[in-house]
CSV table of C-alpha atoms in Angstrom, one decimal:
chain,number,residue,atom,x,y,z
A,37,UNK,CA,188.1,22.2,-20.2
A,38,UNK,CA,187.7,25.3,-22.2
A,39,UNK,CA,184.5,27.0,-23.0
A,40,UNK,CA,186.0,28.2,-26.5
A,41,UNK,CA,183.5,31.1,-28.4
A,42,UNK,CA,181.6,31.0,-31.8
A,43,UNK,CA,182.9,33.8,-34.1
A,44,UNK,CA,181.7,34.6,-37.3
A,45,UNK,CA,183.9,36.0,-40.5
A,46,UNK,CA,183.4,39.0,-42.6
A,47,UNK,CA,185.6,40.5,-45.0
A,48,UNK,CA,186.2,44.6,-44.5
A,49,UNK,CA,188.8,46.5,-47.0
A,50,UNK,CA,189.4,43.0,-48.5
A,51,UNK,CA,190.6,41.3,-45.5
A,52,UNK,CA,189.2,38.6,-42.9
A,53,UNK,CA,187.4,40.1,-39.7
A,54,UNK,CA,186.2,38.2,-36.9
A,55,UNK,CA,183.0,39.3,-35.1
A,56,UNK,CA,183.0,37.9,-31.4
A,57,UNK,CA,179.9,37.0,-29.1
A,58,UNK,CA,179.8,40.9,-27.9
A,59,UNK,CA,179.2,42.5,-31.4
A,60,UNK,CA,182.9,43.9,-32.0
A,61,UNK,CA,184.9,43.4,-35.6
A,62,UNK,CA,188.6,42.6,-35.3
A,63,UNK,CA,191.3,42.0,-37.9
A,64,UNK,CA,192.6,38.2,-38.3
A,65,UNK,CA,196.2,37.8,-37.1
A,66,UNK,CA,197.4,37.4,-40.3
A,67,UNK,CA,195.6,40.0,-41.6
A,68,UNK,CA,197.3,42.8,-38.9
A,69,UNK,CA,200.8,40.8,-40.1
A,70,UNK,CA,200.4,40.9,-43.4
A,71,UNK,CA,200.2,44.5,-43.1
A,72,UNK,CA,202.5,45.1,-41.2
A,73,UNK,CA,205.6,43.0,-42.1
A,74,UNK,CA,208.8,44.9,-42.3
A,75,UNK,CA,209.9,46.7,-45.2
A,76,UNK,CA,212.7,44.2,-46.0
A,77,UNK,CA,210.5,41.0,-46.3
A,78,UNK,CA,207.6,42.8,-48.4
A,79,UNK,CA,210.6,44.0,-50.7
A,80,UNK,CA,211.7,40.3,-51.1
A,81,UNK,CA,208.1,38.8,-51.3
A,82,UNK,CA,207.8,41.7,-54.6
A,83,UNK,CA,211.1,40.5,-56.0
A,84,UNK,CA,210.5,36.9,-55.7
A,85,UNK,CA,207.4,37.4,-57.7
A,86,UNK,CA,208.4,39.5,-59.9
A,87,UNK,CA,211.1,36.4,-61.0
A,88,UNK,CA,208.6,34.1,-61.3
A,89,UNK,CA,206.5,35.9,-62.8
A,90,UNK,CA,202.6,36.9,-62.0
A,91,UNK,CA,201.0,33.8,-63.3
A,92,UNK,CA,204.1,31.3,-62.0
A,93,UNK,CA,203.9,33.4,-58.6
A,94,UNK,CA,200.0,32.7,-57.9
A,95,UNK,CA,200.1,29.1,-59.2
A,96,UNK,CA,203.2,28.2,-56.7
A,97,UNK,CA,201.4,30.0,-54.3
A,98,UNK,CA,198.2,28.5,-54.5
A,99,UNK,CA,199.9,25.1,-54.0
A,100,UNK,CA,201.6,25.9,-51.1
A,101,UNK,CA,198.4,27.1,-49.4
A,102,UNK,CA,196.6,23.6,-50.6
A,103,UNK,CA,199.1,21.3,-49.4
A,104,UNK,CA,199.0,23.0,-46.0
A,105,UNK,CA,195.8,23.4,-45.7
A,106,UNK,CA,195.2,19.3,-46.4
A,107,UNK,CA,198.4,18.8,-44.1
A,108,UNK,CA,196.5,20.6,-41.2
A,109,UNK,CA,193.7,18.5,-42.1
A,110,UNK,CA,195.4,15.3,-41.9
A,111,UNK,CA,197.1,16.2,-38.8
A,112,UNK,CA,194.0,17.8,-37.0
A,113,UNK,CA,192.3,14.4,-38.0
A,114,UNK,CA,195.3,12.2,-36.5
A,115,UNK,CA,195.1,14.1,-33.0
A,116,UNK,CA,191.2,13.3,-33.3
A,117,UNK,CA,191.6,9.7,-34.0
A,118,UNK,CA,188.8,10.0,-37.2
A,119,UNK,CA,189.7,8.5,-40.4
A,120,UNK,CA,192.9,10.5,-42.1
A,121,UNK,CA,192.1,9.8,-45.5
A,122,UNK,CA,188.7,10.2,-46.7
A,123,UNK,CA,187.7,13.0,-48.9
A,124,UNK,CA,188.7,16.4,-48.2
A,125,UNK,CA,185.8,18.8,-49.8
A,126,UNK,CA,187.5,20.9,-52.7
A,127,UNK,CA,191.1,19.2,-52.5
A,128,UNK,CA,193.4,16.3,-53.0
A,129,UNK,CA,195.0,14.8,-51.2
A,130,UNK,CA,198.7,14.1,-52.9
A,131,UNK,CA,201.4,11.6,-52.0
A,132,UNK,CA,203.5,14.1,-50.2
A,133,UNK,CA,200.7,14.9,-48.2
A,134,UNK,CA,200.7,11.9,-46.6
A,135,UNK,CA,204.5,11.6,-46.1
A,136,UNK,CA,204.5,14.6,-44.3
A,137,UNK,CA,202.3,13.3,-42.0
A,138,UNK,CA,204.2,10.2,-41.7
A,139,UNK,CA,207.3,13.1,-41.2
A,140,UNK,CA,205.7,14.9,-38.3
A,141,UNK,CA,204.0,12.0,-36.3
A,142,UNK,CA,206.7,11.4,-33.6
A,143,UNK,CA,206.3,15.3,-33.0
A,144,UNK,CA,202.6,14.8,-32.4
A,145,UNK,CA,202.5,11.9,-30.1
A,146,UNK,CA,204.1,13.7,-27.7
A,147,UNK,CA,201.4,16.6,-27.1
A,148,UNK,CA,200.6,15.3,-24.0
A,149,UNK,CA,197.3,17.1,-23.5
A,150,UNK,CA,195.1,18.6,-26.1
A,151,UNK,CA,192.8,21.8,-24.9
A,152,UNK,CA,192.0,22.5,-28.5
A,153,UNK,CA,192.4,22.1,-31.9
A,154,UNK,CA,191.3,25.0,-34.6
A,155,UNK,CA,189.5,27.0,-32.2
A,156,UNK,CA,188.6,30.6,-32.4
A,157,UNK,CA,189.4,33.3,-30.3
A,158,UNK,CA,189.9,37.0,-29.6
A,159,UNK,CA,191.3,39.7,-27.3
A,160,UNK,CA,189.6,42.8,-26.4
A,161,UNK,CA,192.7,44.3,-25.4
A,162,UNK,CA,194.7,43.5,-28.2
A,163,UNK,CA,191.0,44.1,-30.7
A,164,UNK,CA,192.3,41.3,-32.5
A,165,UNK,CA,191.1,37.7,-33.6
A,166,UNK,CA,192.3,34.3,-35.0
A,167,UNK,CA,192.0,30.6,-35.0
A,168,UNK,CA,194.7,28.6,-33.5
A,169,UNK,CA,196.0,25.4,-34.6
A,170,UNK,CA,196.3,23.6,-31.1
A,171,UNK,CA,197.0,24.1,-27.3
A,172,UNK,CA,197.3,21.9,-25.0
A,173,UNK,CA,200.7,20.4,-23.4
A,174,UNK,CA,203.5,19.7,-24.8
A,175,UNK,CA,207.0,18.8,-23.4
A,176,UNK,CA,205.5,19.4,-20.2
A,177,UNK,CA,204.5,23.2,-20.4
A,178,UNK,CA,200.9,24.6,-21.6
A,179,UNK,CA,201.8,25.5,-25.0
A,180,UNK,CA,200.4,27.3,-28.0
A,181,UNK,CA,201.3,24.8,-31.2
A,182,UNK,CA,201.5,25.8,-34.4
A,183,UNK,CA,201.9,23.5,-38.1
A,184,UNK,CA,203.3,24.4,-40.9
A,185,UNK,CA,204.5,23.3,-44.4
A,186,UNK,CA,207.8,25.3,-46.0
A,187,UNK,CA,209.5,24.9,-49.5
A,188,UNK,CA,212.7,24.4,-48.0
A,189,UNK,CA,214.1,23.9,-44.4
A,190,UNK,CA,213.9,27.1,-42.7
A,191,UNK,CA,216.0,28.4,-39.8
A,192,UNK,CA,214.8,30.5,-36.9
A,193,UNK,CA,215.2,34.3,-38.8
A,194,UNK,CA,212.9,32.8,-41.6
A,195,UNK,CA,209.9,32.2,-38.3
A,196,UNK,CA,209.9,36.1,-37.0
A,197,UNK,CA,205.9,36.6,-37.8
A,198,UNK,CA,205.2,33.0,-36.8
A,199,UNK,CA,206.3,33.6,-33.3
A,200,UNK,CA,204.2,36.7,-33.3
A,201,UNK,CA,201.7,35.1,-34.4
A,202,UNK,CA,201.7,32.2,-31.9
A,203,UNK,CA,202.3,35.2,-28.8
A,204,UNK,CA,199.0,36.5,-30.4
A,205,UNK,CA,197.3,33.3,-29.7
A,206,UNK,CA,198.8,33.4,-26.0
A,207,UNK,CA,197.8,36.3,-25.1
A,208,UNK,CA,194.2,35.8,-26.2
A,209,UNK,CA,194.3,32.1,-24.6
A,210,UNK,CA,195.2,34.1,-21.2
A,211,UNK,CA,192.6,36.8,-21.3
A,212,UNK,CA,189.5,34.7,-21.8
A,213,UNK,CA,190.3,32.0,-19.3
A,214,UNK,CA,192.7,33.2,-17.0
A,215,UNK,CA,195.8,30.7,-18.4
A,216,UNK,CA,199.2,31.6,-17.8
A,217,UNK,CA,200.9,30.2,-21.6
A,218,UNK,CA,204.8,32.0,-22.4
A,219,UNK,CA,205.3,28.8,-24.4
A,220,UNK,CA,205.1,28.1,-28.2
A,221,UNK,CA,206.2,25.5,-30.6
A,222,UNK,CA,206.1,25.1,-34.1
A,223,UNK,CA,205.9,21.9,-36.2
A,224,UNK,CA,206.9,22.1,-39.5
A,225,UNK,CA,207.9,19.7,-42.5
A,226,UNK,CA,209.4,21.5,-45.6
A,227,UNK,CA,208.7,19.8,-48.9
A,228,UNK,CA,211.9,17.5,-48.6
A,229,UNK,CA,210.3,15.8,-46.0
A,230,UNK,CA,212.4,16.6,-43.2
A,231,UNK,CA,210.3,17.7,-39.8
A,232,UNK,CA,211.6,20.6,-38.0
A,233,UNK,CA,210.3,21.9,-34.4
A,234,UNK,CA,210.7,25.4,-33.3
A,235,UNK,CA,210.4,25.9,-29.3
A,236,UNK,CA,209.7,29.6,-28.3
A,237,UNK,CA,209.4,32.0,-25.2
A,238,UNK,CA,206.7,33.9,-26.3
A,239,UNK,CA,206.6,36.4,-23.4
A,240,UNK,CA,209.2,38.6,-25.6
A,241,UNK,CA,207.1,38.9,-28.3
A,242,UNK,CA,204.2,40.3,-26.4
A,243,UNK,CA,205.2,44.3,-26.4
A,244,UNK,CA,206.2,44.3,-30.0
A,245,UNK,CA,203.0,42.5,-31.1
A,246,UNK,CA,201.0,45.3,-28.9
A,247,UNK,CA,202.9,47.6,-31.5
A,248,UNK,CA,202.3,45.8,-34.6
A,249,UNK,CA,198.5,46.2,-33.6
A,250,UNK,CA,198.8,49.7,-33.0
A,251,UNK,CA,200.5,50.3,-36.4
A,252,UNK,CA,197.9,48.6,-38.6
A,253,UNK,CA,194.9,50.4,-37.0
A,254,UNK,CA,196.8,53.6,-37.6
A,255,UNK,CA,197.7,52.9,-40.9
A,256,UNK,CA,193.8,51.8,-41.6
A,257,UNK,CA,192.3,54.8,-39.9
A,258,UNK,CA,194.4,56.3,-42.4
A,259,UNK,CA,193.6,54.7,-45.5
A,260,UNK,CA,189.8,55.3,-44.0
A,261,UNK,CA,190.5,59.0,-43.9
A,262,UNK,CA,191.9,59.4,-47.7
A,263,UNK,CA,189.2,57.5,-48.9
C-alpha cells in the first residue's frame, strides 16, 4: 500500500540518528524526548535511581528493555502469522513473555488493517526520524499503534511522551504519503498481566511536539558551540 523508505543508523553525540534516502541526519524520536522531558520527570527518573542504586538501577532497567523488546517481537510475529516462538537472536524468551502475549491478543485481532509493522520513517519538516511499531486500522480509523510493557498499571499522566511520540509518527505518516491519521492507540500489558489500551487524539499534540523539536536542536547547537 505504502512505499515505506530504507534508513540507515548512526550514532552522533552518543545518540541514534537516522540518515534518510536524500542524505539528511535526524535525531530518533526518542532521542529528541529523551532530551527534552520536563524537568519534573528527569528529577524523578534521578531519584528513583539513586534508591536503587547504580548497579540495581541498570540491571532493572536492562530487563525492562529485554522483555519489551521480545514482547514486540512476539507480537510483530503474531500479526505476521510466522512462528511466535523460535529463537530470538541474543534473548530469551521468559514465561511472562508469553503471557503477555496471551494478555494483549484480543487487542490485536481487532486491527483491522495492517499498513505496517516496524517500519522507518522521517519528516523533513519536523528533521526528525523513527520507526513505528504499526499502522494500519483499528476501531475503524487509520491509526498510529503503539506496544508497550510497564512495571505496574499506568494511568493516562504516566503516557504524556508516548502520545508525543505516536503524533511524531503521524505526522511523518502524513507527509510522505499524503494520509490524513489524528488517531493513536496504545497497547500495553504491565508486568501483572493486565492489558491496558490508551485511545488518543493526536492532532493536540502536534504544535507542542514542533516545540519539543525546536528545543533539542537549540539546546544541541548549543552544546556544539561550547564544545
Amino acid at each position: 500500500m505504502f512505499n515505506y523508505p530504507t534508513l540507515s543508523t548512526t550514532t552522533f553525540n552518543g545518540q541514534r540518528w537516522y540518515v534518510t534516502p536524500e542524505g539528511s541526519a535526524y535525531p530518533s524520536v526518542t532521542t529528541v524526548l529523551g532530551g527534552t522531558m520536563s524537568v519534573e520527570k528527569e528529577q524523578s527518573l534521578q531519584n528513583w535511581r539513586k534508591s536503587l542504586g547504580e548497579t540495581k538501577a541498570n540491571q532493572v532497567s536492562k530487563n525492562a528493555t529485554d522483555n519489551g523488546t521480545v514482547l514486540h517481537t512476539l507480537i510483530e510475529r503474531y500479526l505476521k502469522k510466522e512462528e511466535l516462538f523460535a529463537p530470538i537472536p541474543g534473548y530469551q524468551i521468559q514465561p511472562q513473555n508469553k503471557s503477555a502475549l496471551n494478555a494483549i491478543k484480543n487487542k490485536l485481532d481487532k486491527i483491522e488493517e495492517i499498513w505496517c509493522i516496524e517500519e522507518a520513517m522521517y519528516s523533513n519538516i519536523l528533521e526528525l526520524a523513527g520507526r513505528v511499531d504499526c499502522i494500519g486500522v483499528y476501531k475503524k480509523r487509520p491509526c498510529i499503534i503503539d506496544f508497550k510493557t510497564a512495571g505496574r498499571i499506568k494511568n493516562d499522566k504516566d503516557i504524556e511522551d508516548y502520545k508525543y511520540q505516536l503524533a511524531a509518527y503521524a505526522i511523518m505518516h502524513n507527509e510522505l504519503f499524503g494520509t490524513d491519521i489524528t488517531n493513536g492507540t496504545i497497547l500495553m500489558v504491565a508486568d501483572s498481566g493486565f492489558p491496558l489500551e490508551f485511545n488518543i487524539d493526536l492532532l493536540p499534540f502536534f504544535e507542542p511536539l514542533y516545540e519539543r523539536v525546536q528545543l533539542f536542536y537549540d539546546r544541541l547547537n548549543q552544546k556544539l558551540k561550547i564544545a
